[in-house]
Every structure is written in C-alpha cells, then in structure tokens.
C-alpha cells in the first residue's frame, strides 16, 4: 500500500479535498494508495479534527518547541516516517523546509502554490498579482525542491482576475480550483509511480 502523509497548518480544506477524492475515486483499489496520516505543526489546526473524523491518524509536531529549523524538521521527518510514506503532500503547511528535509523526500514531496509559478513565489500571491495588473492568476502543483516554489510543475489552473477583485475574493476563487486540481495531480503522480 502506498501511504500518503499530508502536512497542514490550518483549516485543512485541501487535505479534506484529497481525502474525499481518495475515497470517492477508490484510490486504494485503483492505485493501491491511501491517506495514512495528517500531521500539523500547530496543535489547534482545524484540519486535524477533519482528519480524525475521517478515521485518519493524526499527529502534531509543534514548531515552537524546537530551537532550530533543523531540529523541527528532524522531528517532523520522524513523525512522517512512522507511516512509511510513498508520498508527502504539503496542503497549507506554512513552514519553509530545510534542504536536508527536502532532499530526504526528493521526488515524493508535493506542494500546491496559489499562483501560476514561476510568477509570484512566496507569500501574498493574490495581492501581488492584482498590484501587477495581471489579467489571470491561478495555482500550481509542483514537486518541492530546495529552491522555494521552483520545483517541476505537475499541474496548473488559470483563474481570471476580475476588475473588482480583492486579494480575499481572488483567493476564494482560486481555492475552489485547488480542491479539484490537487487531488487530480496526486492521482496522476500515483499512476506514474505505479
């Protein structure tokens, strides 16, 4: 069985979309894959309750408990490895990972970013797109590499920027597409690694 471990920091809406897709599309039967665990760096992350309600193992590795990024990443890797992951999925996980961590999961670490990479890596993507006068924005699913938001692109979706958009309204519309595209990209990854 290919175990998928999802990392979250907040509400877990992308995680929930992935869990729904795994169930509705029968990933266990089709790809011999399942969401094995959800891990958060924040004890109060609402997504943990959603995962528990779905019968998925959860864990918390609070980043504030560690003196360095390297120490946190080592503890996080230990929690992930307890589930023998074939794939590690970042779904709103708001931590920059160390090169050592990224290298450990090279080729099997995915992220979703709320812009059409390579445009607008990092934070505040929607506001930056609006300020730049972009006519379109969107999202990118990519493999994680040591360079922030620059890994190989697996999928993208384009969302128009409307004349009256705010960062919040654009983010809301992009998120709808994230919930569709991220599970599709994971399913495609599972097919390719069959």
C-alpha angles and dihedrals in degrees: 000000000000107000118211117202116196122203119206139171103188145004096349100220093147090045090052090050090052092048091049092049092048090054100039094043093043096235090175092061098034101040104012086241138128141173099256101177147359117214127188135190088211121066092208096051106138091214090071091068090049091052093048090049088055090053095251122143114250136195137179125216104180109212091206089067092068131077095214141023089244092056091047093048091049091053091044091051090051091053091047095046091054085075096048093234125209089184135021115202124197108210108174092330102160102201130100106232124222121248090248092056093047091049091050091061098031112158093013103062116094133184138183118219125192098232139061097265135246081042117081106000115185127025137343092031098159095050091046091051091051093047090049090055094242116176091204136031130171145141141290131208109204144163112260117245131173090268108079114253094348105103125122111297116241101175142353137188127199123222122186118241106229122215093247097041122136123195088259096050092046091047090052093053093045091051091059088059092044089060090056102037101044095059090045091053091048091049090051090050090051091051092050092050096044 
